[in-house]
Tab-separated table of C-alpha atoms in Angstrom:
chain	number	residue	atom	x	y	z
A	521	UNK	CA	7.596	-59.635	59.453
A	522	UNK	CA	10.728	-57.842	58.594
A	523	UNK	CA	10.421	-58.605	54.683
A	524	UNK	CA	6.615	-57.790	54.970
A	525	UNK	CA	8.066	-54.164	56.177
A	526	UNK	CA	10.523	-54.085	53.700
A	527	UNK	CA	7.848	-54.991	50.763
A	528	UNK	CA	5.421	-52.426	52.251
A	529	UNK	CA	8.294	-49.127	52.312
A	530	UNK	CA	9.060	-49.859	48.922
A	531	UNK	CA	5.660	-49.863	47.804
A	532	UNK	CA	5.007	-46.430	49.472
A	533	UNK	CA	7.892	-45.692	47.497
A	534	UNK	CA	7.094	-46.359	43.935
A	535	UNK	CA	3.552	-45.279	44.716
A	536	UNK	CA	4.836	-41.747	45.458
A	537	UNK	CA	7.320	-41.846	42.500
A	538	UNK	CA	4.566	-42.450	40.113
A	539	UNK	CA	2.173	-39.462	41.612
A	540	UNK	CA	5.098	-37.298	40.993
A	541	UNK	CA	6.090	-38.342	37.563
A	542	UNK	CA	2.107	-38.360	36.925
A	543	UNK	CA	2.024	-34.462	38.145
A	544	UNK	CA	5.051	-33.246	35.878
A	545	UNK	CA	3.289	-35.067	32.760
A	546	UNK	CA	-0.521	-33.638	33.350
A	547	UNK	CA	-1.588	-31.539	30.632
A	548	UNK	CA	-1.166	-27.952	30.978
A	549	UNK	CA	-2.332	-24.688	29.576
A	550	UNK	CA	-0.523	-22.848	27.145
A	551	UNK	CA	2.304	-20.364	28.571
A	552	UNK	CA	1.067	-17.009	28.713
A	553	UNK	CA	3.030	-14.833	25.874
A	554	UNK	CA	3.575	-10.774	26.349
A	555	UNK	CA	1.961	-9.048	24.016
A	556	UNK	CA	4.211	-6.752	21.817
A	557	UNK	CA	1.819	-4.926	19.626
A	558	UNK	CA	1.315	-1.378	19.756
A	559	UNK	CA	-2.378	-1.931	19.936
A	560	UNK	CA	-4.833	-4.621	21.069
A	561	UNK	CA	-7.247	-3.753	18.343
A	562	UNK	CA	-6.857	-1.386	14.910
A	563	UNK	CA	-8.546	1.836	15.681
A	564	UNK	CA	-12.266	2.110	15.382
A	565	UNK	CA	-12.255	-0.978	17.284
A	566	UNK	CA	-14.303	-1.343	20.203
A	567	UNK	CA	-14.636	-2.728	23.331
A	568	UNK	CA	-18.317	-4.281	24.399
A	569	UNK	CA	-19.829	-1.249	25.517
A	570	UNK	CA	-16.928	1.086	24.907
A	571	UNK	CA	-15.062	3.642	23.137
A	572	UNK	CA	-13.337	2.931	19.998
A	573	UNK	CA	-9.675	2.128	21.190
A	574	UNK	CA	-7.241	4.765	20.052
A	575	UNK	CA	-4.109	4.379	22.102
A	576	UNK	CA	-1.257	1.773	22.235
A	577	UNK	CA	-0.686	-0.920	25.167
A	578	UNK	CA	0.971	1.478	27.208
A	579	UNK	CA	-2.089	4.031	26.662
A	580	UNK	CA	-0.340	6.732	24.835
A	581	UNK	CA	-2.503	8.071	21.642
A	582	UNK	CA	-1.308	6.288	18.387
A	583	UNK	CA	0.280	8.889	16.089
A	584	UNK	CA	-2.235	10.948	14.082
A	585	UNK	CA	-4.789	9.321	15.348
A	586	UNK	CA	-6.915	12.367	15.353
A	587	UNK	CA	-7.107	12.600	11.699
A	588	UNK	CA	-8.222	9.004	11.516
A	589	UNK	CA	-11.288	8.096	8.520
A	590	UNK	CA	-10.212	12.016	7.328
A	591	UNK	CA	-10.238	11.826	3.504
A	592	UNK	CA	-6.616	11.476	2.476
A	593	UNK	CA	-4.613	10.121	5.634
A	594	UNK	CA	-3.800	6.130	5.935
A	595	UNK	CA	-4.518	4.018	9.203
A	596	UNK	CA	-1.322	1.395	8.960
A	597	UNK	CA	-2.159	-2.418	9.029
A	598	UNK	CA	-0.196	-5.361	10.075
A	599	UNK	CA	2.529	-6.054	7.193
A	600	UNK	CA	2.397	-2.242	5.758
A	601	UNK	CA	5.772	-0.589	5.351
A	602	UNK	CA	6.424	3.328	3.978
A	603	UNK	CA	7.148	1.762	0.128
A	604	UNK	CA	3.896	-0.313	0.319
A	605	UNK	CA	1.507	2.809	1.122
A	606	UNK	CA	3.469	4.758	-0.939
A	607	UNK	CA	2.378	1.974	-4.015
A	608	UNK	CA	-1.067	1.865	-2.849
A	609	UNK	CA	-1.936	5.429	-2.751
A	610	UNK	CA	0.305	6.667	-5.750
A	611	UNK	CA	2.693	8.600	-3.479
A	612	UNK	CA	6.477	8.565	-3.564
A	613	UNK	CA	7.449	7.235	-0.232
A	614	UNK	CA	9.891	9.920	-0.010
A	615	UNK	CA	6.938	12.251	0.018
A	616	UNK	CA	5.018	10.673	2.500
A	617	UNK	CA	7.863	10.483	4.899
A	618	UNK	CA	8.249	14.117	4.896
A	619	UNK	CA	4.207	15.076	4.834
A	620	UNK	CA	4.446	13.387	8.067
A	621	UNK	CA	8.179	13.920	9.845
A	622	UNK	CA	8.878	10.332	9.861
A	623	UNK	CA	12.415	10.607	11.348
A	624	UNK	CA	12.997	6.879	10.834
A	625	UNK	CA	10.732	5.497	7.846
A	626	UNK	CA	10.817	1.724	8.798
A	627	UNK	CA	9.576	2.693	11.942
A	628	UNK	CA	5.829	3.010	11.981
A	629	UNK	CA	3.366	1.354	14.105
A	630	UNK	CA	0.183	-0.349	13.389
A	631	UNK	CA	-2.905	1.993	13.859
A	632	UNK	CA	-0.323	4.859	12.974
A	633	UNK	CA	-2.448	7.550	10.791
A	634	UNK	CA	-0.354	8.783	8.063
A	635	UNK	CA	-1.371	11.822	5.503
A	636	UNK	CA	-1.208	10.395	1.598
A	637	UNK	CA	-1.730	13.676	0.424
A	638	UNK	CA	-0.058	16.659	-0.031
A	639	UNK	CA	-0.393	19.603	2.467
A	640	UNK	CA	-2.840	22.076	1.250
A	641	UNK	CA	-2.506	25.673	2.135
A	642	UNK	CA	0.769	27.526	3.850
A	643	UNK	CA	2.362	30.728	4.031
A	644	UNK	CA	0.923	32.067	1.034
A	645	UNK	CA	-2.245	30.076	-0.228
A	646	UNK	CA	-5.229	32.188	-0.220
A	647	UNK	CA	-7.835	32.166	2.839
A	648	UNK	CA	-10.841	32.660	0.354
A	649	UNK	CA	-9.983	29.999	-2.346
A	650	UNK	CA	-12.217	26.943	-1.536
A	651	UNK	CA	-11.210	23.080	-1.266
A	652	UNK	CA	-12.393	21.328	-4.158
A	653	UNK	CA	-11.183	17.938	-3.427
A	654	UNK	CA	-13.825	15.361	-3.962
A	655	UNK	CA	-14.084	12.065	-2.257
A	656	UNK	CA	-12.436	9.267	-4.692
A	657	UNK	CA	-13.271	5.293	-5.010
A	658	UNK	CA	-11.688	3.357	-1.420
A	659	UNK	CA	-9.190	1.546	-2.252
A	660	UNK	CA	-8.182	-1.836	-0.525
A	661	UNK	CA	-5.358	-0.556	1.669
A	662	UNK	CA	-6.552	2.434	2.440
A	663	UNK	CA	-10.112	3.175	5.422
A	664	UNK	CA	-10.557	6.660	3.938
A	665	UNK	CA	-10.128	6.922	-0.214
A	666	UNK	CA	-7.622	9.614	-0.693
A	667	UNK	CA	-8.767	12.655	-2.393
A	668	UNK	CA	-7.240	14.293	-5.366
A	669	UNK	CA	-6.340	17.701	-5.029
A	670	UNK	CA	-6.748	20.566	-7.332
A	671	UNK	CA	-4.168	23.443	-7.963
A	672	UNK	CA	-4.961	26.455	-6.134
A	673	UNK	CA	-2.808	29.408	-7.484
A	674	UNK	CA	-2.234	32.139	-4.382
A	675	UNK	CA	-2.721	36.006	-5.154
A	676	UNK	CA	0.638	37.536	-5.080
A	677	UNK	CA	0.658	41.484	-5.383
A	678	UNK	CA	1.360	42.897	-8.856
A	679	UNK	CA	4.727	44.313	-8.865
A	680	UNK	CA	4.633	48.008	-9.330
A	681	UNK	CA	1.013	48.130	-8.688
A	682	UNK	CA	0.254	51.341	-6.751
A	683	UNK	CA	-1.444	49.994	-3.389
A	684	UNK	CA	-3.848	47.498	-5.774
A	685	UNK	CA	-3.617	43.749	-5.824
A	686	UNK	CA	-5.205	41.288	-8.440
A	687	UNK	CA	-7.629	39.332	-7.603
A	688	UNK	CA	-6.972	35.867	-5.819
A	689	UNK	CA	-7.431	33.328	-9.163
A	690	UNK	CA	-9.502	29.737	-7.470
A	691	UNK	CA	-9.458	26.281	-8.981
A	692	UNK	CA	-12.488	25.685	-10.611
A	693	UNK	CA	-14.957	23.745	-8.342
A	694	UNK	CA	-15.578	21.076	-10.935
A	695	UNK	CA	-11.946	19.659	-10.251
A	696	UNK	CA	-10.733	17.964	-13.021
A	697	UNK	CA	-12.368	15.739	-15.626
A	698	UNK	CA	-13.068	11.773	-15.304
A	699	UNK	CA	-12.775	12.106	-18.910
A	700	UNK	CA	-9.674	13.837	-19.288
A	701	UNK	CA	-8.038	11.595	-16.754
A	702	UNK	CA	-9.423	8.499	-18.945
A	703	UNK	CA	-8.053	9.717	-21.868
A	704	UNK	CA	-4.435	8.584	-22.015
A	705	UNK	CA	-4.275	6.481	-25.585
A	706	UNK	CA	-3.575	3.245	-23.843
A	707	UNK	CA	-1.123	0.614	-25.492
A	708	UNK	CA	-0.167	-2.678	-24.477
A	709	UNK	CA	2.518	-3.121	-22.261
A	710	UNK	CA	4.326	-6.405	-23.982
A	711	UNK	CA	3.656	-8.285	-27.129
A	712	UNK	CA	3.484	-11.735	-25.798
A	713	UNK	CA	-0.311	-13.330	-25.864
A	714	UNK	CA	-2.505	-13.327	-22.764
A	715	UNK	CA	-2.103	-16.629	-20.686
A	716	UNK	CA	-4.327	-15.285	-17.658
A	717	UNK	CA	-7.141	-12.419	-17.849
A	718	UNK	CA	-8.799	-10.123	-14.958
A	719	UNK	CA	-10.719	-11.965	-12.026
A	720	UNK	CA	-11.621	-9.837	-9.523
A	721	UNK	CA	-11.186	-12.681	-6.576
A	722	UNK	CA	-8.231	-14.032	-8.129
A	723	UNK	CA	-5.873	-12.231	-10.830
A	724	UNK	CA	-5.837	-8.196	-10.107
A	725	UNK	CA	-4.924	-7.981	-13.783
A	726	UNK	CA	-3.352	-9.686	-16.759
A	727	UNK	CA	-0.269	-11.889	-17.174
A	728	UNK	CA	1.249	-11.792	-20.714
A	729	UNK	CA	3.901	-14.344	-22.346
A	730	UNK	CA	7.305	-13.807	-23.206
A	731	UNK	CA	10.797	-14.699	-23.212
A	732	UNK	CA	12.941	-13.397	-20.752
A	733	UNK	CA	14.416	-10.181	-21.716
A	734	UNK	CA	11.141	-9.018	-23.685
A	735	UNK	CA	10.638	-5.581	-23.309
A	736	UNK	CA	8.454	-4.393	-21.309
A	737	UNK	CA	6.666	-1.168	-22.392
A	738	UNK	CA	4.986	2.131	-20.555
A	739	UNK	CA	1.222	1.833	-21.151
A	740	UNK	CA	1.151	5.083	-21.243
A	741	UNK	CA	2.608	8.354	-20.121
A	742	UNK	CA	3.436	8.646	-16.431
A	743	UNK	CA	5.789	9.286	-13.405
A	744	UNK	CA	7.693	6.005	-11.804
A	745	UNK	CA	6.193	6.206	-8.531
A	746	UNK	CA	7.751	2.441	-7.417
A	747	UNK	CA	11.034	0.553	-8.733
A	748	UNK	CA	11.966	-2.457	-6.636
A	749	UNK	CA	11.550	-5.637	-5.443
A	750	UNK	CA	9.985	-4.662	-1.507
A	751	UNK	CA	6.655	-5.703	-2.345
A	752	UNK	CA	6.115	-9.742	-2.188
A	753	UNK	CA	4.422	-11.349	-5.064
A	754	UNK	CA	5.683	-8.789	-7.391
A	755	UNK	CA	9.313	-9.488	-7.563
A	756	UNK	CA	11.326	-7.147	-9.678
A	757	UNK	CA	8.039	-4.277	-10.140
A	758	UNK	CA	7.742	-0.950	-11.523
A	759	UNK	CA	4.540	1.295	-10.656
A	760	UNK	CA	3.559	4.187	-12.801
A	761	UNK	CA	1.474	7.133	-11.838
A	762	UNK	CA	-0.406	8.628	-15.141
A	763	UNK	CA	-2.323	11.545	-13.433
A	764	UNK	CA	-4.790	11.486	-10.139
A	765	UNK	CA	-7.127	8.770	-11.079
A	766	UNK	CA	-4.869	6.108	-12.964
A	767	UNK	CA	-2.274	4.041	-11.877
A	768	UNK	CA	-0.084	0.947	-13.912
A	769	UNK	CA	1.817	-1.883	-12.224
A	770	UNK	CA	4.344	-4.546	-13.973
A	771	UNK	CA	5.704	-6.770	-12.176
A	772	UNK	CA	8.216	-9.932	-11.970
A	773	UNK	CA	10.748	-8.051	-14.083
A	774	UNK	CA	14.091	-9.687	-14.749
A	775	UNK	CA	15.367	-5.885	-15.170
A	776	UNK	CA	14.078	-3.021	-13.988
A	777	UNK	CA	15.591	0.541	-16.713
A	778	UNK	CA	13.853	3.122	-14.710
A	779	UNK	CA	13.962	4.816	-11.778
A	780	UNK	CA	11.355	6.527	-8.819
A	781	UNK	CA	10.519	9.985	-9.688
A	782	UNK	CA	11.399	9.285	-13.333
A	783	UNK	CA	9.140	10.737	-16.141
A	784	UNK	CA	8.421	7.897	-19.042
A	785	UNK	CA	7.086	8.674	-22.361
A	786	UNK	CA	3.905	5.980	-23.517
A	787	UNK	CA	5.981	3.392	-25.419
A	788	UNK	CA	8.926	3.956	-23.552
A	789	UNK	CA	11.047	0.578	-22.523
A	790	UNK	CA	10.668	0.471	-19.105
A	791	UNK	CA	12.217	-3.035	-18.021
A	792	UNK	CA	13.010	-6.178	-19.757
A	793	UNK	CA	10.265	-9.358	-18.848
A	794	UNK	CA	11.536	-12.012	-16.151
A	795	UNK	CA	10.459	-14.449	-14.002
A	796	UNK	CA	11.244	-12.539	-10.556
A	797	UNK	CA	9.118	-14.289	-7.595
A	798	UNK	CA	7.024	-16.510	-10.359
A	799	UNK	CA	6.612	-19.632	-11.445
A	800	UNK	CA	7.269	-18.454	-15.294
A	801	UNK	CA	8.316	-15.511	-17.405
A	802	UNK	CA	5.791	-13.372	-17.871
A	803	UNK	CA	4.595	-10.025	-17.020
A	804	UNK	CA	1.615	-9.152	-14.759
A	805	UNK	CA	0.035	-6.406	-15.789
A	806	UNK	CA	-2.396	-4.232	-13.368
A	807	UNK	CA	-4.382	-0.835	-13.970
A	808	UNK	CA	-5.645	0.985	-11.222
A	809	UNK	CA	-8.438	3.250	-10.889
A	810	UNK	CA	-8.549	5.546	-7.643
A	811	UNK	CA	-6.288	2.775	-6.256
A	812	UNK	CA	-8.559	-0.649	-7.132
A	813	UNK	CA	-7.765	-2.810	-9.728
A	814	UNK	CA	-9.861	-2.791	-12.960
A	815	UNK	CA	-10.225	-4.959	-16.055
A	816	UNK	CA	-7.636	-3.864	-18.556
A	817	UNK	CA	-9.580	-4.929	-21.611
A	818	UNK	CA	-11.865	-1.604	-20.716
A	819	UNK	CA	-9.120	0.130	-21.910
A	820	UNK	CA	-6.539	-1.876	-23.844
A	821	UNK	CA	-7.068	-1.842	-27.441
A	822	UNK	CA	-8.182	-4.510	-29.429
A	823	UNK	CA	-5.183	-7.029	-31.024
């Protein structure tokens, strides 16, 4: 009777062990993780039934969110940084960061409306000249394509004039040319052969042969705009701004021989050819119209 006793405790015993072992191992849910991000959607968003969301998690407005879908200002997506934009919409970073009082440029915040354009106006532009901006191509960073803007010269008061002032001079509301701007007497940038031509979905451009060290070549005249390696894909690149509409990229230099803000003659050595994040040497050659890629054989000549 005693041993039945005994048999029975331990069985209560290992029958509760098991229940509790059989708890800790039940599947569970995932464990809830805090949500960092500034915002719970990108701005425009909306909730079933509601507003378009323009505020972070803590519901204080996003920065410039008031001038969001405004020709010329960028909404920042996940991944952007100051140097990317700045790429994308032809800007020197520099620039951008003081358009908008950035006091720490590697600190902006998704949804974060930036201007890509210069200020128009101040202290001495002229009330009656009009805007003459005109809406450009979107590009595939940017929601709102970012206008070019035309030179507006202010009226300043003839010296010596006796109480008379000229007459305020306006830009002319044609802006400039799509001609003019296309009209740069392309080259091409290396001398290797093509091993990969344009595809829309797949190659933004063309990748050219070479040896490492090559030169690579301005396609034509231009302003350095980019010269790094911040931007993946591109390793070692160099971007060149030719006027408002056009825009060259060349990327996975071994050497870069120019610098941002740099003026560069068509022709003009601009970096030696590499193999910088790529599987070869080469150079990868993009041109940019209004900030999306086009075929270069449009305007390459023939070879």
């Amino acid at each position: 009777m005693q041993g039945f006793g005994n048999r029975s405790l331990f069985a209560g015993i290992t029958l509760a062990v098991v229940l509790v072992i059989a708890g800790c191992s039940a599947p569970r849910g995932p464990a809830p993780v805090e949500d960092r991000g500034t915002m719970t959607r990108a701005p425009g968003a909306t909730t079933p039934g509601g507003p378009p969301i323009t505020t972070d998690a803590s519901g204080k407005p996003l920065p410039g969110i008031e001038n969001y879908g405004k020709p010329g200002y960028y909404a920042v997506r996940p991944g952007d940084s100051i140097r990317r934009i700045g790429s994308e919409t032809g800007q020197r970073w520099q620039d951008i960061v003081r358009w908008n009082n950035l006091d720490n440029p590697d600190l902006i915040e998704v949804g974060q409306v930036l201007r890509v354009i210069p200020p128009t106006g101040g202290s001495t532009a002229v009330a009656t000249a009009p805007s003459t901006s005109a809406p450009a191509a979107p590009t595939e960073a940017t929601t709102k394509a970012v206008a070019p803007q035309a030179s507006v010269t202010p009226a300043v008061p003839a010296s010596g004039a006796s109480g008379t002032t000229k007459p305020p001079v306006t830009a002319s509301p044609s802006g400039p040319s799509s001609s003019g701007d296309d009209d740069l007497g392309w080259i091409w940038p290396a001398s290797g052969s093509l091993i990969a031509g344009f595809d829309e979905a797949k190659n933004k451009g063309y990748d050219i042969s070479g040896k490492a060290g090559d030169p690579v070549l301005a396609a034509a005249d231009g302003r350095v705009v980019y010269a790094g390696a911040g931007l993946r894909g591109y390793g070692n690149l160099i971007i060149l701004k030719h006027n408002n509409t056009y825009l060259t990229a060349y990327a996975h230099n071994q050497t870069l021989l120019v610098k941002e803000d740099q003026s560069v003659q068509k022709g003009q050595k601009i970096a030696e050819m590499g193999n910088s994040d790529a599987d070869r040497v080469k150079l990868h050659f993009e041109i940019r119209r209004q900030g999306k890629p086009v075929d270069p054989s449009r305007y390459l000549p023939n070879r």
